Amino acid sequence: MTDKDFSVTPWEVSGVVDYARLIRDFGTQPLTEELGRKFSALAGEKHLAIERGVYYSHRDLDLVLKDYEAGKKFFLYTGRGPSGPMHIGHIIQFYLTSWLQKRFGVNTYVQLTDDEKFLEEKSPTLEETNRWAKENALDIAAAGFDPDRTFIFQDTEYIGNIYRLAVKVARKVNFSVVRAVFGFTGETNIGFAFYPAVQVVPSLFEDSRCLIPCAIDQDPFWRVQRDIAESLGYRKAAALHSKFLPPLTGVAGKMSASMPETAIYLSDTPEQVRQKIWKNAFSGGRATIEEHRRLGGDPDVDVPYLWLQMFFEGDDAKLKKLHDDYVSGKLLSGEMKEVLIEKVTRFLKGHQERRERARDSLDSFTRSGRLASAMWAKTYGLDTKEINRG
Amino acid sequence: MTDKDFSVTPWEVSGVVDYARLIRDFGTQPLTEELGRKFSALAGEKHLAIERGVYYSHRDLDLVLKDYEAGKKFFLYTGRGPSGPMHIGHIIQFYLTSWLQKRFGVNTYVQLTDDEKFLEEKSPTLEETNRWAKENALDIAAAGFDPDRTFIFQDTEYIGNIYRLAVKVARKVNFSVVRAVFGFTGETNIGFAFYPAVQVVPSLFEDSRCLIPCAIDQDPFWRVQRDIAESLGYRKAAALHSKFLPPLTGVAGKMSASMPETAIYLSDTPEQVRQKIWKNAFSGGRATIEEHRRLGGDPDVDVPYLWLQMFFEGDDAKLKKLHDDYVSGKLLSGEMKEVLIEKVTRFLKGHQERRERARDSLDSFTRSGRLASAMWAKTYGLDTKEINRG
């Protein structure tokens, strides 16, 4: 969806996103407090991303939970476009997904869309997206997934197992649809035009409901999925949509690997974290200490505060104190930055250690684990599941 | 290309084809007598299809022969869209191709485009095109290919080995191009829009020139190939274009598996052959025997004569006698039909026997032969061969 003030597509986000407007324009449902409570109750644990409204919209989450209450399993599907190193905005999704996996005991599929990123012409070569897929897989594995219940795959490697189903999906989607949904034009290359079919396929991997935790910009794919899934004999995908973690530089757009100043990478050192947050983090503080003490800061535009609120400060009381002290002028913007620096540094230290350990377990996720080896033995689209509707 | 009088696309032929016009419109070269002579000399044998002008147009055949003279090999690539049983019009291509293989001692790749035929919405299910691919492979293997130098593959099975290269091809071709070349529209499904990339890939299988024997309607694919091959570090494909064997029912259009009265299937019994030729073959004879004796027949529109001329009567002197006797009225149209019936029946008997024997050798072509097993061990598109042109 595009607007004069902001634009959100699966490949670009610019301007200050009006999230409520996206719910209306995409036709999704707001994640109500009531549904959030039910969700936490069934999970047996609260999750920050739900409590703090990072996940704020959904499709059919209520039906997924109803299935679950009735003893029916669902499965999780999420993905990553491997065009470069991952940053903090990317990994949040995966930590939530691994939490969902643990709490609900379900299979999880992670698609690395090396074909998409090459076809998007985001990377000069396919070899580069292949290489990033391998690198990114380590970060994803580090997010705490169950190696026997998680399958991490790269499109160009797994395509032999899914092409038949992709072709069945593709036959249901014409160019006018992808033009309307994704804004494709005559300039769009034919591989990129086909690609949405490849992204739809994993939502059909199991004969149960698929729940897709993703940033809201990916929703157009699920709209296409939901239009065609039932005619192929499958279920409509459910989705749980997150807001974007704002770029360091301010609340407009999203963190971008191509604009390094906007992001903290998962590989950043403590020194880099400190330097980036001090230098680039947009502050809601005042121009001088004196003024700040007198008038107070604005946490709603203060990126360090927003990061703490969305991901890094799990303690509600502590967060509230940060908020109130900032508003009152008691807490300076430099002090807010220091709080974030400490949190980010600690998080990255843990993540980087898990990433190193993931080198040993990666093969379980991609090839040898219980789910991965079962997936390599499967070919999707072999049976005539589709309901012929002429 | 379409015209008010006739239309030729890779998926539809209608009207009486103006072959000279197609050369101009497609921008191909006429196969001159001189080039034909050089071709036969290098082959060490004449071939009816060249001598009689069935193969009448080309792209870069002169360069292929020049390479060959200089001791450089080329390779052959042809294919089949498996949407139904094969008829005589389909198999001619493969007999010529196997002859080319023998005479020049080159590798041959045969693509069975089960994805294409499903995406074209020609078949209700992918399972049906899969099944026809297996059936058609037997007819193709029966055409006399070398089991160690021929690889017959089905797109949905081999895609894992070629998807990467297909994606590289696809990135070079935008929707405007396939709209212009193939007449695709907003109604075209995104799988069919992508498919031309899959058909281009086998023309890049070897690091030498590819020669594609095919009916002229397939040329648009090679136009796309020739526009992009060099930017990917490969060679432009060469092609050898045939006319269509006319439908039994008359010279307009081409034989169609969906109009059984137009075709003789490779599985037809002698009784069916007799019945079809007597009942459906368009005759250039006169309304009555008396009139025919007096005014003579017209071999140029007489389908039995045209089939004899294009494929079934190898002896020039005998063909000339048939022609002249028909024109003079000495030979009746029923007699012409009998000559064809005898030839077709004998050809089909031999073909059907070879087809049965091919059941034992098929695995060599598809999996275990020297070329086939080497092909299954390869993944195309793994290296950065493309020349980056921004």
PDB file of N, CA and C in Angstrom, chain A residues 26-31 35 39 50 55-65 74-78 93 96 100 203 209-223 225-226 235-242:
ATOM      1  N   PHE A  26      -5.121  -3.224   4.298  1.00  0.00           N
ATOM      2  CA  PHE A  26      -4.815  -4.623   3.992  1.00  0.00           C
ATOM      3  C   PHE A  26      -6.006  -5.536   4.312  1.00  0.00           C
ATOM      4  N   GLY A  27      -6.946  -4.997   5.097  1.00  0.00           N
ATOM      5  CA  GLY A  27      -8.097  -5.835   5.454  1.00  0.00           C
ATOM      6  C   GLY A  27      -7.766  -6.902   6.486  1.00  0.00           C
ATOM      7  N   THR A  28      -6.863  -6.579   7.419  1.00  0.00           N
ATOM      8  CA  THR A  28      -6.525  -7.534   8.480  1.00  0.00           C
ATOM      9  C   THR A  28      -7.325  -7.179   9.740  1.00  0.00           C
ATOM     10  N   GLN A  29      -7.146  -7.951  10.797  1.00  0.00           N
ATOM     11  CA  GLN A  29      -7.865  -7.699  12.050  1.00  0.00           C
ATOM     12  C   GLN A  29      -6.908  -7.141  13.096  1.00  0.00           C
ATOM     13  N   PRO A  30      -7.386  -6.188  13.909  1.00  0.00           N
ATOM     14  CA  PRO A  30      -6.517  -5.749  15.012  1.00  0.00           C
ATOM     15  C   PRO A  30      -6.402  -6.879  16.048  1.00  0.00           C
ATOM     16  N   LEU A  31      -5.233  -6.982  16.641  1.00  0.00           N
ATOM     17  CA  LEU A  31      -5.043  -7.976  17.702  1.00  0.00           C
ATOM     18  C   LEU A  31      -5.596  -7.361  18.990  1.00  0.00           C
ATOM     19  N   LEU A  35      -8.122 -11.075  22.590  1.00  0.00           N
ATOM     20  CA  LEU A  35      -7.455 -12.165  21.867  1.00  0.00           C
ATOM     21  C   LEU A  35      -6.034 -12.353  22.398  1.00  0.00           C
ATOM     22  N   PHE A  39      -4.508 -15.717  23.944  1.00  0.00           N
ATOM     23  CA  PHE A  39      -3.255 -16.191  23.363  1.00  0.00           C
ATOM     24  C   PHE A  39      -2.242 -16.508  24.473  1.00  0.00           C
ATOM     25  N   ILE A  50       3.569  -9.376  22.392  1.00  0.00           N
ATOM     26  CA  ILE A  50       2.101  -9.287  22.414  1.00  0.00           C
ATOM     27  C   ILE A  50       1.676  -8.203  23.413  1.00  0.00           C
ATOM     28  N   TYR A  55       3.247  -7.046  18.091  1.00  0.00           N
ATOM     29  CA  TYR A  55       2.310  -7.787  17.241  1.00  0.00           C
ATOM     30  C   TYR A  55       0.961  -7.147  17.469  1.00  0.00           C
ATOM     31  N   TYR A  56       0.438  -6.577  16.430  1.00  0.00           N
ATOM     32  CA  TYR A  56      -0.727  -5.724  16.632  1.00  0.00           C
ATOM     33  C   TYR A  56      -1.881  -6.058  15.698  1.00  0.00           C
ATOM     34  N   SER A  57      -1.633  -6.922  14.728  1.00  0.00           N
ATOM     35  CA  SER A  57      -2.664  -7.230  13.728  1.00  0.00           C
ATOM     36  C   SER A  57      -2.579  -8.715  13.418  1.00  0.00           C
ATOM     37  N   HIS A  58      -3.646  -9.279  12.875  1.00  0.00           N
ATOM     38  CA  HIS A  58      -3.610 -10.711  12.562  1.00  0.00           C
ATOM     39  C   HIS A  58      -4.632 -11.057  11.488  1.00  0.00           C
ATOM     40  N   ARG A  59      -4.519 -12.289  11.007  1.00  0.00           N
ATOM     41  CA  ARG A  59      -5.567 -12.915  10.199  1.00  0.00           C
ATOM     42  C   ARG A  59      -5.803 -14.297  10.794  1.00  0.00           C
ATOM     43  N   ASP A  60      -7.003 -14.542  11.219  1.00  0.00           N
ATOM     44  CA  ASP A  60      -7.412 -15.883  11.689  1.00  0.00           C
ATOM     45  C   ASP A  60      -6.636 -16.422  12.879  1.00  0.00           C
ATOM     46  N   LEU A  61      -5.984 -15.563  13.647  1.00  0.00           N
ATOM     47  CA  LEU A  61      -5.319 -16.062  14.854  1.00  0.00           C
ATOM     48  C   LEU A  61      -6.348 -16.704  15.790  1.00  0.00           C
ATOM     49  N   ASP A  62      -7.554 -16.124  15.806  1.00  0.00           N
ATOM     50  CA  ASP A  62      -8.627 -16.692  16.636  1.00  0.00           C
ATOM     51  C   ASP A  62      -8.932 -18.133  16.236  1.00  0.00           C
ATOM     52  N   LEU A  63      -8.909 -18.416  14.936  1.00  0.00           N
ATOM     53  CA  LEU A  63      -9.198 -19.781  14.475  1.00  0.00           C
ATOM     54  C   LEU A  63      -8.057 -20.736  14.826  1.00  0.00           C
ATOM     55  N   VAL A  64      -6.829 -20.223  14.745  1.00  0.00           N
ATOM     56  CA  VAL A  64      -5.668 -21.043  15.128  1.00  0.00           C
ATOM     57  C   VAL A  64      -5.799 -21.451  16.598  1.00  0.00           C
ATOM     58  N   LEU A  65      -6.157 -20.485  17.435  1.00  0.00           N
ATOM     59  CA  LEU A  65      -6.266 -20.770  18.870  1.00  0.00           C
ATOM     60  C   LEU A  65      -7.450 -21.702  19.152  1.00  0.00           C
ATOM     61  N   PHE A  74      -1.259 -26.729  14.902  1.00  0.00           N
ATOM     62  CA  PHE A  74      -1.049 -25.850  13.753  1.00  0.00           C
ATOM     63  C   PHE A  74       0.444 -25.901  13.442  1.00  0.00           C
ATOM     64  N   PHE A  75       0.905 -25.160  12.471  1.00  0.00           N
ATOM     65  CA  PHE A  75       2.354 -25.081  12.250  1.00  0.00           C
ATOM     66  C   PHE A  75       2.752 -23.649  11.952  1.00  0.00           C
ATOM     67  N   LEU A  76       4.027 -23.364  12.179  1.00  0.00           N
ATOM     68  CA  LEU A  76       4.543 -22.017  12.012  1.00  0.00           C
ATOM     69  C   LEU A  76       5.392 -21.919  10.751  1.00  0.00           C
ATOM     70  N   TYR A  77       5.272 -20.800  10.098  1.00  0.00           N
ATOM     71  CA  TYR A  77       6.068 -20.566   8.891  1.00  0.00           C
ATOM     72  C   TYR A  77       6.514 -19.113   8.922  1.00  0.00           C
ATOM     73  N   THR A  78       7.808 -18.927   8.748  1.00  0.00           N
ATOM     74  CA  THR A  78       8.310 -17.564   8.612  1.00  0.00           C
ATOM     75  C   THR A  78       9.507 -17.605   7.667  1.00  0.00           C
ATOM     76  N   GLN A  93      11.616 -11.228  15.046  1.00  0.00           N
ATOM     77  CA  GLN A  93      10.638 -12.165  14.495  1.00  0.00           C
ATOM     78  C   GLN A  93      10.964 -13.609  14.861  1.00  0.00           C
ATOM     79  N   LEU A  96      10.544 -14.466  18.573  1.00  0.00           N
ATOM     80  CA  LEU A  96       9.132 -14.696  18.877  1.00  0.00           C
ATOM     81  C   LEU A  96       8.686 -16.047  18.334  1.00  0.00           C
ATOM     82  N   LEU A 100       7.021 -19.173  20.256  1.00  0.00           N
ATOM     83  CA  LEU A 100       5.740 -19.794  19.879  1.00  0.00           C
ATOM     84  C   LEU A 100       5.907 -21.301  19.721  1.00  0.00           C
ATOM     85  N   SER A 203       3.241 -22.370   3.199  1.00  0.00           N
ATOM     86  CA  SER A 203       2.006 -22.224   3.984  1.00  0.00           C
ATOM     87  C   SER A 203       1.085 -23.424   3.784  1.00  0.00           C
ATOM     88  N   ARG A 209      -3.645 -25.851  10.104  1.00  0.00           N
ATOM     89  CA  ARG A 209      -3.582 -24.412   9.859  1.00  0.00           C
ATOM     90  C   ARG A 209      -2.141 -23.903  10.002  1.00  0.00           C
ATOM     91  N   CYS A 210      -1.788 -23.000   9.120  1.00  0.00           N
ATOM     92  CA  CYS A 210      -0.448 -22.394   9.144  1.00  0.00           C
ATOM     93  C   CYS A 210      -0.546 -21.010   9.775  1.00  0.00           C
ATOM     94  N   LEU A 211       0.300 -20.762  10.761  1.00  0.00           N
ATOM     95  CA  LEU A 211       0.363 -19.422  11.361  1.00  0.00           C
ATOM     96  C   LEU A 211       1.688 -18.783  10.982  1.00  0.00           C
ATOM     97  N   ILE A 212       1.601 -17.602  10.414  1.00  0.00           N
ATOM     98  CA  ILE A 212       2.785 -16.924   9.903  1.00  0.00           C
ATOM     99  C   ILE A 212       3.081 -15.674  10.718  1.00  0.00           C
ATOM    100  N   PRO A 213       4.089 -15.724  11.601  1.00  0.00           N
ATOM    101  CA  PRO A 213       4.492 -14.497  12.287  1.00  0.00           C
ATOM    102  C   PRO A 213       5.382 -13.710  11.326  1.00  0.00           C
ATOM    103  N   CYS A 214       5.029 -12.479  11.069  1.00  0.00           N
ATOM    104  CA  CYS A 214       5.798 -11.701  10.080  1.00  0.00           C
ATOM    105  C   CYS A 214       5.552 -10.226  10.296  1.00  0.00           C
ATOM    106  N   ALA A 215       6.404  -9.418   9.708  1.00  0.00           N
ATOM    107  CA  ALA A 215       6.141  -7.982   9.726  1.00  0.00           C
ATOM    108  C   ALA A 215       4.968  -7.726   8.780  1.00  0.00           C
ATOM    109  N   ILE A 216       4.228  -6.681   9.067  1.00  0.00           N
ATOM    110  CA  ILE A 216       2.990  -6.383   8.336  1.00  0.00           C
ATOM    111  C   ILE A 216       3.226  -6.219   6.827  1.00  0.00           C
ATOM    112  N   ASP A 217       4.432  -5.854   6.422  1.00  0.00           N
ATOM    113  CA  ASP A 217       4.695  -5.631   4.998  1.00  0.00           C
ATOM    114  C   ASP A 217       4.574  -6.910   4.160  1.00  0.00           C
ATOM    115  N   GLN A 218       4.648  -8.078   4.805  1.00  0.00           N
ATOM    116  CA  GLN A 218       4.558  -9.335   4.066  1.00  0.00           C
ATOM    117  C   GLN A 218       3.118  -9.764   3.812  1.00  0.00           C
ATOM    118  N   ASP A 219       2.162  -9.045   4.398  1.00  0.00           N
ATOM    119  CA  ASP A 219       0.775  -9.493   4.296  1.00  0.00           C
ATOM    120  C   ASP A 219       0.261  -9.694   2.868  1.00  0.00           C
ATOM    121  N   PRO A 220       0.673  -8.874   1.895  1.00  0.00           N
ATOM    122  CA  PRO A 220       0.156  -9.085   0.530  1.00  0.00           C
ATOM    123  C   PRO A 220       0.334 -10.528   0.029  1.00  0.00           C
ATOM    124  N   PHE A 221       1.427 -11.182   0.420  1.00  0.00           N
ATOM    125  CA  PHE A 221       1.608 -12.576   0.014  1.00  0.00           C
ATOM    126  C   PHE A 221       0.488 -13.459   0.566  1.00  0.00           C
ATOM    127  N   TRP A 222       0.101 -13.153   1.817  1.00  0.00           N
ATOM    128  CA  TRP A 222      -0.917 -14.023   2.447  1.00  0.00           C
ATOM    129  C   TRP A 222      -2.297 -13.721   1.911  1.00  0.00           C
ATOM    130  N   ARG A 223      -2.489 -12.507   1.410  1.00  0.00           N
ATOM    131  CA  ARG A 223      -3.744 -12.198   0.738  1.00  0.00           C
ATOM    132  C   ARG A 223      -3.883 -13.081  -0.504  1.00  0.00           C
ATOM    133  N   GLN A 225      -2.325 -15.914  -0.961  1.00  0.00           N
ATOM    134  CA  GLN A 225      -2.475 -17.287  -0.458  1.00  0.00           C
ATOM    135  C   GLN A 225      -3.929 -17.570  -0.106  1.00  0.00           C
ATOM    136  N   ARG A 226      -4.540 -16.643   0.614  1.00  0.00           N
ATOM    137  CA  ARG A 226      -5.901 -16.865   1.107  1.00  0.00           C
ATOM    138  C   ARG A 226      -6.927 -16.873  -0.023  1.00  0.00           C
ATOM    139  N   ARG A 235      -5.764 -25.040   3.448  1.00  0.00           N
ATOM    140  CA  ARG A 235      -6.386 -24.041   4.324  1.00  0.00           C
ATOM    141  C   ARG A 235      -5.782 -22.661   4.093  1.00  0.00           C
ATOM    142  N   LYS A 236      -6.618 -21.654   4.333  1.00  0.00           N
ATOM    143  CA  LYS A 236      -6.117 -20.283   4.306  1.00  0.00           C
ATOM    144  C   LYS A 236      -5.094 -20.099   5.423  1.00  0.00           C
ATOM    145  N   ALA A 237      -4.032 -19.385   5.121  1.00  0.00           N
ATOM    146  CA  ALA A 237      -3.004 -19.133   6.131  1.00  0.00           C
ATOM    147  C   ALA A 237      -3.483 -18.094   7.138  1.00  0.00           C
ATOM    148  N   ALA A 238      -3.056 -18.287   8.383  1.00  0.00           N
ATOM    149  CA  ALA A 238      -3.279 -17.283   9.412  1.00  0.00           C
ATOM    150  C   ALA A 238      -1.980 -16.497   9.576  1.00  0.00           C
ATOM    151  N   ALA A 239      -2.097 -15.257  10.013  1.00  0.00           N
ATOM    152  CA  ALA A 239      -0.883 -14.445  10.157  1.00  0.00           C
ATOM    153  C   ALA A 239      -0.942 -13.619  11.429  1.00  0.00           C
ATOM    154  N   LEU A 240       0.235 -13.340  11.940  1.00  0.00           N
ATOM    155  CA  LEU A 240       0.375 -12.498  13.129  1.00  0.00           C
ATOM    156  C   LEU A 240       1.369 -11.419  12.722  1.00  0.00           C
ATOM    157  N   HIS A 241       0.857 -10.191  12.639  1.00  0.00           N
ATOM    158  CA  HIS A 241       1.642  -9.114  12.025  1.00  0.00           C
ATOM    159  C   HIS A 241       2.318  -8.211  13.049  1.00  0.00           C
ATOM    160  N   SER A 242       3.590  -7.967  12.842  1.00  0.00           N
ATOM    161  CA  SER A 242       4.296  -7.054  13.737  1.00  0.00           C
ATOM    162  C   SER A 242       4.506  -5.690  13.088  1.00  0.00           C
TER     163      SER A 242
END
